[in-house]
mmCIF file of C-alpha atoms in Angstrom:
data_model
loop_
_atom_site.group_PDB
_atom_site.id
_atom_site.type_symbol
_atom_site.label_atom_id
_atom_site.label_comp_id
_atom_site.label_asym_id
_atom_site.label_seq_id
_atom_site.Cartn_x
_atom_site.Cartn_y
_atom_site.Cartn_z
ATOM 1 C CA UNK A 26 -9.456 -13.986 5.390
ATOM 2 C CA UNK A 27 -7.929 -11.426 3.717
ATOM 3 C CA UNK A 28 -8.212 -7.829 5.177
ATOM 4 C CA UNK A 29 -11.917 -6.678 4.986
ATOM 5 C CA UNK A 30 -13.243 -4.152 2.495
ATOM 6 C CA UNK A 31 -15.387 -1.149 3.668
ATOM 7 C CA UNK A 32 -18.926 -1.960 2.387
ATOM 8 C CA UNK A 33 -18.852 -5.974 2.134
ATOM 9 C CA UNK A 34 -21.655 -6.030 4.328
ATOM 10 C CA UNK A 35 -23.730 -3.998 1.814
ATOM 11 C CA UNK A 36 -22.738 -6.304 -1.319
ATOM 12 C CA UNK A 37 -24.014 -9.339 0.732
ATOM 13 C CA UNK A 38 -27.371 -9.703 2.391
ATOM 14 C CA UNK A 39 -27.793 -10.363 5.917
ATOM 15 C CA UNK A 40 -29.002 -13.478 5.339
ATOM 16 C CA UNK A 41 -26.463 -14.674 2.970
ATOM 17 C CA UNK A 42 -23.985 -13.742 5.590
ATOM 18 C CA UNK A 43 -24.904 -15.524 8.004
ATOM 19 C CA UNK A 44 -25.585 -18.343 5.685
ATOM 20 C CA UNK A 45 -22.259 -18.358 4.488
ATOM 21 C CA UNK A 46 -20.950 -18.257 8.403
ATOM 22 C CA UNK A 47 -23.191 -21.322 9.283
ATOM 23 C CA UNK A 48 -21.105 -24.164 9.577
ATOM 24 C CA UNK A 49 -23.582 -26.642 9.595
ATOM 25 C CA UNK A 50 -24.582 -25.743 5.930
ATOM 26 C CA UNK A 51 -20.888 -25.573 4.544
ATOM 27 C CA UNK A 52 -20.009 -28.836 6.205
ATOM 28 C CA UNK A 53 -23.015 -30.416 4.308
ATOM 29 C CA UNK A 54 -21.770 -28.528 1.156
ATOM 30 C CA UNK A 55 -18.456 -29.784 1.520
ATOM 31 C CA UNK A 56 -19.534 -33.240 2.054
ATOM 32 C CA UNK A 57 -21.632 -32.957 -1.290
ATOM 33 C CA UNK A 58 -18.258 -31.810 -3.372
ATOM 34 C CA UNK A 59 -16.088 -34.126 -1.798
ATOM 35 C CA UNK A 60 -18.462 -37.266 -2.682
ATOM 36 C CA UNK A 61 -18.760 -35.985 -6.138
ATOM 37 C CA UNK A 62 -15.437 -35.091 -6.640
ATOM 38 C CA UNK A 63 -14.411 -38.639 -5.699
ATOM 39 C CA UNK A 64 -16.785 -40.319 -7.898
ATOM 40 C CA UNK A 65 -15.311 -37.791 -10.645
ATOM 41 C CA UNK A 66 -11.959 -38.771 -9.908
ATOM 42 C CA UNK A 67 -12.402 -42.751 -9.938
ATOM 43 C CA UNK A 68 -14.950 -42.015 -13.656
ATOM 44 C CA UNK A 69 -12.252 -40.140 -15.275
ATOM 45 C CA UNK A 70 -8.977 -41.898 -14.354
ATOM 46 C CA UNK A 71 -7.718 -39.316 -11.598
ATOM 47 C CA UNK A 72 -7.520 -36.840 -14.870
ATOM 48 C CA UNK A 73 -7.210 -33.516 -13.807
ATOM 49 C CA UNK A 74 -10.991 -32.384 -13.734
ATOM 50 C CA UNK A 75 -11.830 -29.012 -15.133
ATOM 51 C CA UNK A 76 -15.173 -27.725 -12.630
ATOM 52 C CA UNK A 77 -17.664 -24.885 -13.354
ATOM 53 C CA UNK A 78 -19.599 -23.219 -10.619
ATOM 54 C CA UNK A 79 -22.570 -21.299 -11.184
ATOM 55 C CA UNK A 80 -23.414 -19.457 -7.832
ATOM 56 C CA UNK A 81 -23.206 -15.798 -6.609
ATOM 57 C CA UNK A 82 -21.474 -14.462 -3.286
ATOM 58 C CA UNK A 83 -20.552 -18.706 -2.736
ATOM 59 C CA UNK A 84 -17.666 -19.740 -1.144
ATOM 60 C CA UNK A 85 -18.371 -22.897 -3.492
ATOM 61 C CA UNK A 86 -15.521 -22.077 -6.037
ATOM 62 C CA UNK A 87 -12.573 -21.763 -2.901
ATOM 63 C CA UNK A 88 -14.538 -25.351 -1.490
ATOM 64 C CA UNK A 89 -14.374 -27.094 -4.915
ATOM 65 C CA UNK A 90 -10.788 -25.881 -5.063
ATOM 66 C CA UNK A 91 -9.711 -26.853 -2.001
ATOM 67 C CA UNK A 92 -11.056 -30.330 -3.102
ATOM 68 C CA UNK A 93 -9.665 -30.674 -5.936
ATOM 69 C CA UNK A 94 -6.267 -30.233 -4.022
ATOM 70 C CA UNK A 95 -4.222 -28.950 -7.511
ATOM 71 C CA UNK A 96 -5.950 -31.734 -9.502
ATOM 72 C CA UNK A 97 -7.725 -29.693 -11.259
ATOM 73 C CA UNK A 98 -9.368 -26.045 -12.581
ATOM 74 C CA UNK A 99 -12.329 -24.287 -11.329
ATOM 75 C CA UNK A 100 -14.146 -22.019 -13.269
ATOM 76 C CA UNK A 101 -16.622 -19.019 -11.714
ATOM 77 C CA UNK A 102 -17.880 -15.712 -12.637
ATOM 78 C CA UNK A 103 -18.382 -13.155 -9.799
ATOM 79 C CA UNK A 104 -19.949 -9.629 -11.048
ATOM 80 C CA UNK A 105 -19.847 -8.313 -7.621
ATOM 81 C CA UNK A 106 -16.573 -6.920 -7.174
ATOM 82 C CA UNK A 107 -16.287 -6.590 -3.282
ATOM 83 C CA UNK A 108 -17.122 -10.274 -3.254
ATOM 84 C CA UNK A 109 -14.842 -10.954 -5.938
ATOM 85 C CA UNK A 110 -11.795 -9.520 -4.082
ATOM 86 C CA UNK A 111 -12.824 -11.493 -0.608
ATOM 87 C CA UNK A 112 -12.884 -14.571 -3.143
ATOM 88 C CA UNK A 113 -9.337 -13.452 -4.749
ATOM 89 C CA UNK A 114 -7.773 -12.866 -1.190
ATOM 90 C CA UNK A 115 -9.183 -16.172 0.496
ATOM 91 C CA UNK A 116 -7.696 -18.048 -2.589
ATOM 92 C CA UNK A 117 -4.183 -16.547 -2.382
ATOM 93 C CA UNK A 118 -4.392 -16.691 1.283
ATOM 94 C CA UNK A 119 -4.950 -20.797 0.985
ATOM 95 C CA UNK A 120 -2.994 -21.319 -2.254
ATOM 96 C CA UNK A 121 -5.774 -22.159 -4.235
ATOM 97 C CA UNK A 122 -4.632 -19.548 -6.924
ATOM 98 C CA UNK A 123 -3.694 -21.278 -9.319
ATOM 99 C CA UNK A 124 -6.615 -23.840 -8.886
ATOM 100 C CA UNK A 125 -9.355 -20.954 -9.008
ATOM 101 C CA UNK A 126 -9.761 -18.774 -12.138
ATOM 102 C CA UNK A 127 -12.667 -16.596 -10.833
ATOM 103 C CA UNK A 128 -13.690 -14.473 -14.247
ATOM 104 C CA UNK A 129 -15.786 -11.469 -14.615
ATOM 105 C CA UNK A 130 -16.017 -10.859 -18.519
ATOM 106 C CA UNK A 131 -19.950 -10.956 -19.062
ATOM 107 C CA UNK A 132 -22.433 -8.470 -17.926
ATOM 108 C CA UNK A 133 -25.267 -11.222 -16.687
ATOM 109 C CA UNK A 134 -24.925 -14.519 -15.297
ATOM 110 C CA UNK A 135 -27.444 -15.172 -18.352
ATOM 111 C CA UNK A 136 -24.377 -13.939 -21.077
ATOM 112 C CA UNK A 137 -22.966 -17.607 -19.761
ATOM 113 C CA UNK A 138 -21.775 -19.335 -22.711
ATOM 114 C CA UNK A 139 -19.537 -22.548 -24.049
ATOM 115 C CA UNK A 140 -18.088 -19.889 -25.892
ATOM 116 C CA UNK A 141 -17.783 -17.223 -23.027
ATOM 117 C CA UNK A 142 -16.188 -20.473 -21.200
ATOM 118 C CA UNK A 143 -13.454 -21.560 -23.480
ATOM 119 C CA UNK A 144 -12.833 -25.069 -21.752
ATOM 120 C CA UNK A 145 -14.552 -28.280 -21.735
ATOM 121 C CA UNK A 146 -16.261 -28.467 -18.237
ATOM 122 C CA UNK A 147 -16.677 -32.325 -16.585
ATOM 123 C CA UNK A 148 -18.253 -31.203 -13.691
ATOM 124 C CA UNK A 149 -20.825 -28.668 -12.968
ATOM 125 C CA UNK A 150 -21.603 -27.239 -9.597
ATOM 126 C CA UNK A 151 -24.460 -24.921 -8.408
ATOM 127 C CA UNK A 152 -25.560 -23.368 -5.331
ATOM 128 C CA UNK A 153 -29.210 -21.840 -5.483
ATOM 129 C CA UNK A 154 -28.269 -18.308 -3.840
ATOM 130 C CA UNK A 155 -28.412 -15.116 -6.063
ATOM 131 C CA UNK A 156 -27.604 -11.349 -4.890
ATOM 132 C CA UNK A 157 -31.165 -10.376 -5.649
ATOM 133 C CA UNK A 158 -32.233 -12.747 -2.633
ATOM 134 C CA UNK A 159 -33.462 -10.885 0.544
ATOM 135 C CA UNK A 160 -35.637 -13.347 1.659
ATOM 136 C CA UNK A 161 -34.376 -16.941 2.283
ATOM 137 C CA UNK A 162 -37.403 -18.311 0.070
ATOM 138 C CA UNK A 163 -36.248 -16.646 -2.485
ATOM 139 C CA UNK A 164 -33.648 -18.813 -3.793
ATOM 140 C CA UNK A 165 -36.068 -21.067 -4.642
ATOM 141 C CA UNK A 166 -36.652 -19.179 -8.000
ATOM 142 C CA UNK A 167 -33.624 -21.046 -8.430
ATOM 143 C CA UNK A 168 -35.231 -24.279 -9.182
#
């Protein structure tokens, strides 16, 4: 990790910290990626996949990237800047910097465009967790 921010705690709910922190969850998230990235991989001819991911505060875009292992680009937008830098730090920490382009050029997640984009995407990735959420049950406005 890379060294922590004052006020990281206050860009991130409680419960969205310890959600990232349970390992249980990101195991089951990794699994997901991993069987989807393979089924991506053997579809498209081990070309080098170009992934989006839609989430806020995830650790989703440095999982995907890790995945990927240099075979590809992943695409995210992060508004919140405290989590942006953790994101940044992690990803130069493991390498994955070249792998991850985390953006921030819109103003809402909704501003989200093919043309804010610039790339075509093959794989899309989402994790239902928004900074709004205080309440676990919350992300389900997500579906």
């Amino acid at each position: 990790m890379p060294d922590p921010q004052p006020g990281i705690h206050l860009a991130v709910s409680r419960t969205r910290l310890g959600q990232l922190n349970d390992q249980e969850y990101n195991a089951k998230l990794t699994n997901a990626v991993r069987s989807i990235i393979a089924q991506q991989d053997s579809e498209f001819n081990s070309k080098d996949l170009k992934v989006f991911v839609l989430s806020e505060q995830s650790l989703l875009p440095l999982i995907v990237a890790k995945i990927l292992n240099k075979k590809g680009k992943v695409i995210c937008f992060e508004l919140n800047e405290q989590f942006r830098h953790v994101l940044n730090g992690v990803s130069k920490e493991n390498d994955l910097k070249d792998a991850l382009e985390i953006r921030k050029d819109i103003e809402n997640y909704c501003d989200i465009t093919a043309e804010v984009i610039k790339e075509d995407i093959d794989v899309i990735f989402a994790e239902p967790s928004f900074g709004i959420s205080l309440l676990p049950w919350h992300n389900l406005f997500y579906w």
